[in-house]
Amino acid sequence: TIRFSRNRSLETKFYQVIVIKILCDICFSDKDYENAIKYYSEAVDLNPSNAIYYSNRSLAYLRTECYGYALADATKALEIDKNYIKGYYRRATSNMALGKFKAALKDYETVVRVRPNDKDAKMKYQECNKIVKQKAFERAIASDEIKKSVVDSLDIENMTIEDDYVGPKLEDGTITLTFMKEMMDWFKDQKKLHRKCAYQILVQVKDVLSKLPSLVEITLKETEKITICGDTHGQYYDLLNIFKLNGLPSETNPYLFNGDFVDRGSFSLEVILTLFGFKLLYPENFHLLRGNHETDNMNQMYGFEGEVKAKYTAQMFQLFSEVFQWLPLAQCMNNKVLVMHGGLFSEDGVTLDDLRKIERNRQPPDSGRLIFQMQHESKSGVSCQFGPDVTERFLEQNKLDFIVRSHEVKAEGYEVTHSGKCITVFSAPNYCDQMGNKGAYIHLRGSDLKPEFHQFTAVPHPNVKPMAYANTLMQLGMM
Ligand SMILES: [Mn+2]
């Protein structure tokens, strides 16, 4: 750690700026975005009127998926220098990631106006315009009629499985452990599950999930232990590795996966079908919570929709979307430990009863509602963090010991903050093939409810890059 003196002469200030600039470059080439953010903040502190520092810190925030902060910095850069083109790109990227497509379009428009011969800018403008139009179209239909379930238009019974299909099949329409093992091996060899089986899983899991409350409450007995995993993001081979290290799910080896199963990683279908399969096999001992990536906007941008369309059909994606809306939002263990994907809320005074009452069968609204905050822990999309005071008050009011959340990549796979009262767990090691982070999972025992951390590193996967199915805007390196 380098400490910078606050007592600055012009000369030391000059050298400090150079040192910080070098440190920032090193951090960026090491993909150490957390430290890059720290040093850019020093640079902003030294020279608050330089648009480049804000713009670069915005990029670092984009890389760590703190889109609200990225948006604020890009906006600040443009306030300082309204001709700074990169600022428009970064603000557009932030807005896209936050699902604010119209705002993003405005910035692409500006770039195209300023640089009429820039082909790349033109393409991004057109891509974004397409999304805005599509969204408007979807809204128009949605308000016309109550959306019918895809399930009603399926005739699964009469789907035939061709004779040349030698992959796993459900036994009399039921998931068995044998089926699960065969399916995991089948996926491992990059083979496709028959669409009939995929539909059977989806229809059955929708039924199971829709009967669960928004806040799932379970009790671990003295002798029982549960494993809590964070984001898996389509990293199927790392999921298999978790099962190898920690044992397959079973009635005596329960799991809780805390959201963000899909997107980014290009084996999202394999991950989600495996998780849904185990949910059906052990409904009481295998738990799934909704993350911010179990939503239409995210799936459209970050690959899951593209992946389902490439491997199956648009109709199957519609069914996934329906199923995702029924995933519970939070889980409480022994009335003491609360798990949810994003973390706590911007408003004070939220009670467990408020969580129980959330009607979750919907896409998250743009802002202001608990369901959205649970997934983004955001103050109007800007905050990445909630403070220890928020955690303290929430725990006290609800008589809880600590909370477990996920959602943010951590170098060690987990992080303990707020004096042990807020724990982050992330289970996608070497996230997106480039973050170099460890993955982790937590053991929680009924006897003492003390979190016990286990770390692991990434395993190799077949040569399909992350984001292979993502929206072209995301693939083009629009950052
Ligand atoms: Mn997330």
Tab-separated table of N, CA and C in Angstrom, residues 60-115:
chain	number	residue	atom	x	y	z
A	60	ALA	N	-13.363	0.917	-14.833
A	60	ALA	CA	-13.034	-0.049	-13.772
A	60	ALA	C	-14.304	-0.499	-13.040
A	61	TYR	N	-15.223	0.445	-12.805
A	61	TYR	CA	-16.495	0.075	-12.175
A	61	TYR	C	-17.309	-0.843	-13.076
A	62	LEU	N	-17.273	-0.573	-14.385
A	62	LEU	CA	-17.988	-1.460	-15.316
A	62	LEU	C	-17.457	-2.881	-15.209
A	63	ARG	N	-16.124	-2.980	-15.124
A	63	ARG	CA	-15.502	-4.310	-15.060
A	63	ARG	C	-15.856	-5.048	-13.779
A	64	THR	N	-16.086	-4.304	-12.692
A	64	THR	CA	-16.465	-4.975	-11.448
A	64	THR	C	-17.986	-5.036	-11.306
A	65	GLU	N	-18.680	-4.654	-12.383
A	65	GLU	CA	-20.144	-4.736	-12.438
A	65	GLU	C	-20.849	-3.814	-11.444
A	66	CYS	N	-20.160	-2.727	-11.066
A	66	CYS	CA	-20.826	-1.717	-10.247
A	66	CYS	C	-21.360	-0.649	-11.199
A	67	TYR	N	-22.471	-0.974	-11.851
A	67	TYR	CA	-22.935	-0.138	-12.955
A	67	TYR	C	-23.418	1.235	-12.511
A	68	GLY	N	-23.994	1.290	-11.304
A	68	GLY	CA	-24.475	2.579	-10.809
A	68	GLY	C	-23.333	3.574	-10.650
A	69	TYR	N	-22.242	3.119	-10.047
A	69	TYR	CA	-21.057	3.972	-9.895
A	69	TYR	C	-20.450	4.316	-11.248
A	70	ALA	N	-20.425	3.329	-12.149
A	70	ALA	CA	-19.879	3.553	-13.492
A	70	ALA	C	-20.657	4.661	-14.199
A	71	LEU	N	-21.973	4.617	-14.019
A	71	LEU	CA	-22.844	5.628	-14.629
A	71	LEU	C	-22.544	7.018	-14.054
A	72	ALA	N	-22.414	7.078	-12.739
A	72	ALA	CA	-22.155	8.369	-12.091
A	72	ALA	C	-20.828	8.964	-12.582
A	73	ASP	N	-19.786	8.128	-12.717
A	73	ASP	CA	-18.486	8.616	-13.157
A	73	ASP	C	-18.488	9.055	-14.619
A	74	ALA	N	-19.138	8.288	-15.465
A	74	ALA	CA	-19.213	8.660	-16.885
A	74	ALA	C	-19.958	9.985	-17.030
A	75	THR	N	-21.009	10.143	-16.239
A	75	THR	CA	-21.782	11.390	-16.268
A	75	THR	C	-20.914	12.564	-15.836
A	76	LYS	N	-20.122	12.339	-14.792
A	76	LYS	CA	-19.232	13.386	-14.289
A	76	LYS	C	-18.186	13.754	-15.356
A	77	ALA	N	-17.630	12.741	-16.010
A	77	ALA	CA	-16.637	12.986	-17.067
A	77	ALA	C	-17.230	13.871	-18.155
A	78	LEU	N	-18.490	13.618	-18.495
A	78	LEU	CA	-19.142	14.397	-19.552
A	78	LEU	C	-19.506	15.810	-19.093
A	79	GLU	N	-19.745	15.943	-17.797
A	79	GLU	CA	-19.992	17.292	-17.261
A	79	GLU	C	-18.742	18.141	-17.430
A	80	ILE	N	-17.581	17.507	-17.214
A	80	ILE	CA	-16.316	18.228	-17.324
A	80	ILE	C	-15.964	18.499	-18.787
A	81	ASP	N	-16.156	17.499	-19.613
A	81	ASP	CA	-15.799	17.643	-21.022
A	81	ASP	C	-16.869	16.981	-21.892
A	82	LYS	N	-17.758	17.809	-22.440
A	82	LYS	CA	-18.873	17.212	-23.160
A	82	LYS	C	-18.466	16.682	-24.548
A	83	ASN	N	-17.209	16.910	-24.922
A	83	ASN	CA	-16.745	16.359	-26.193
A	83	ASN	C	-15.944	15.072	-26.026
A	84	TYR	N	-15.935	14.540	-24.808
A	84	TYR	CA	-15.134	13.358	-24.522
A	84	TYR	C	-15.907	12.089	-24.938
A	85	ILE	N	-15.566	11.591	-26.119
A	85	ILE	CA	-16.342	10.517	-26.745
A	85	ILE	C	-16.422	9.250	-25.885
A	86	LYS	N	-15.293	8.866	-25.310
A	86	LYS	CA	-15.299	7.652	-24.482
A	86	LYS	C	-16.318	7.749	-23.357
A	87	GLY	N	-16.506	8.970	-22.870
A	87	GLY	CA	-17.488	9.189	-21.805
A	87	GLY	C	-18.883	8.775	-22.250
A	88	TYR	N	-19.232	9.089	-23.494
A	88	TYR	CA	-20.553	8.704	-24.009
A	88	TYR	C	-20.683	7.185	-24.109
A	89	TYR	N	-19.619	6.549	-24.608
A	89	TYR	CA	-19.635	5.085	-24.704
A	89	TYR	C	-19.841	4.455	-23.332
A	90	ARG	N	-19.102	4.964	-22.352
A	90	ARG	CA	-19.161	4.340	-21.029
A	90	ARG	C	-20.488	4.597	-20.336
A	91	ARG	N	-21.025	5.810	-20.571
A	91	ARG	CA	-22.328	6.070	-19.978
A	91	ARG	C	-23.386	5.172	-20.634
A	92	ALA	N	-23.249	4.998	-21.954
A	92	ALA	CA	-24.196	4.124	-22.659
A	92	ALA	C	-24.093	2.687	-22.140
A	93	THR	N	-22.869	2.222	-21.952
A	93	THR	CA	-22.673	0.847	-21.451
A	93	THR	C	-23.308	0.677	-20.080
A	94	SER	N	-23.069	1.658	-19.204
A	94	SER	CA	-23.644	1.595	-17.856
A	94	SER	C	-25.162	1.541	-17.936
A	95	ASN	N	-25.733	2.394	-18.764
A	95	ASN	CA	-27.188	2.428	-18.882
A	95	ASN	C	-27.748	1.128	-19.446
A	96	MET	N	-27.039	0.573	-20.431
A	96	MET	CA	-27.478	-0.710	-20.989
A	96	MET	C	-27.503	-1.768	-19.894
A	97	ALA	N	-26.431	-1.799	-19.099
A	97	ALA	CA	-26.318	-2.825	-18.052
A	97	ALA	C	-27.398	-2.640	-16.998
A	98	LEU	N	-27.858	-1.408	-16.806
A	98	LEU	CA	-28.915	-1.140	-15.831
A	98	LEU	C	-30.302	-1.266	-16.461
A	99	GLY	N	-30.314	-1.669	-17.750
A	99	GLY	CA	-31.593	-1.863	-18.434
A	99	GLY	C	-32.248	-0.567	-18.882
A	100	LYS	N	-31.444	0.534	-18.889
A	100	LYS	CA	-32.008	1.817	-19.336
A	100	LYS	C	-31.616	2.040	-20.805
A	101	PHE	N	-32.330	1.368	-21.675
A	101	PHE	CA	-31.937	1.328	-23.082
A	101	PHE	C	-32.143	2.661	-23.798
A	102	LYS	N	-33.207	3.367	-23.436
A	102	LYS	CA	-33.478	4.654	-24.100
A	102	LYS	C	-32.377	5.661	-23.806
A	103	ALA	N	-31.948	5.691	-22.562
A	103	ALA	CA	-30.868	6.604	-22.174
A	103	ALA	C	-29.582	6.245	-22.917
A	104	ALA	N	-29.328	4.957	-23.065
A	104	ALA	CA	-28.137	4.505	-23.782
A	104	ALA	C	-28.201	4.957	-25.236
A	105	LEU	N	-29.389	4.825	-25.820
A	105	LEU	CA	-29.559	5.190	-27.227
A	105	LEU	C	-29.213	6.656	-27.483
A	106	LYS	N	-29.577	7.501	-26.536
A	106	LYS	CA	-29.311	8.932	-26.667
A	106	LYS	C	-27.805	9.197	-26.794
A	107	ASP	N	-27.017	8.477	-25.989
A	107	ASP	CA	-25.563	8.655	-26.043
A	107	ASP	C	-24.972	8.126	-27.344
A	108	TYR	N	-25.456	7.006	-27.812
A	108	TYR	CA	-24.960	6.488	-29.104
A	108	TYR	C	-25.302	7.469	-30.226
A	109	GLU	N	-26.483	8.073	-30.112
A	109	GLU	CA	-26.916	9.079	-31.081
A	109	GLU	C	-25.905	10.218	-31.143
A	110	THR	N	-25.494	10.660	-29.956
A	110	THR	CA	-24.523	11.755	-29.876
A	110	THR	C	-23.216	11.367	-30.563
A	111	VAL	N	-22.731	10.152	-30.259
A	111	VAL	CA	-21.472	9.714	-30.858
A	111	VAL	C	-21.590	9.696	-32.383
A	112	VAL	N	-22.701	9.168	-32.876
A	112	VAL	CA	-22.896	9.082	-34.332
A	112	VAL	C	-22.954	10.481	-34.957
A	113	ARG	N	-23.567	11.420	-34.220
A	113	ARG	CA	-23.672	12.786	-34.739
A	113	ARG	C	-22.288	13.430	-34.828
A	114	VAL	N	-21.481	13.227	-33.773
A	114	VAL	CA	-20.151	13.840	-33.730
A	114	VAL	C	-19.196	13.144	-34.704
A	115	ARG	N	-19.355	11.834	-34.847
A	115	ARG	CA	-18.465	11.074	-35.737
A	115	ARG	C	-19.260	10.308	-36.791
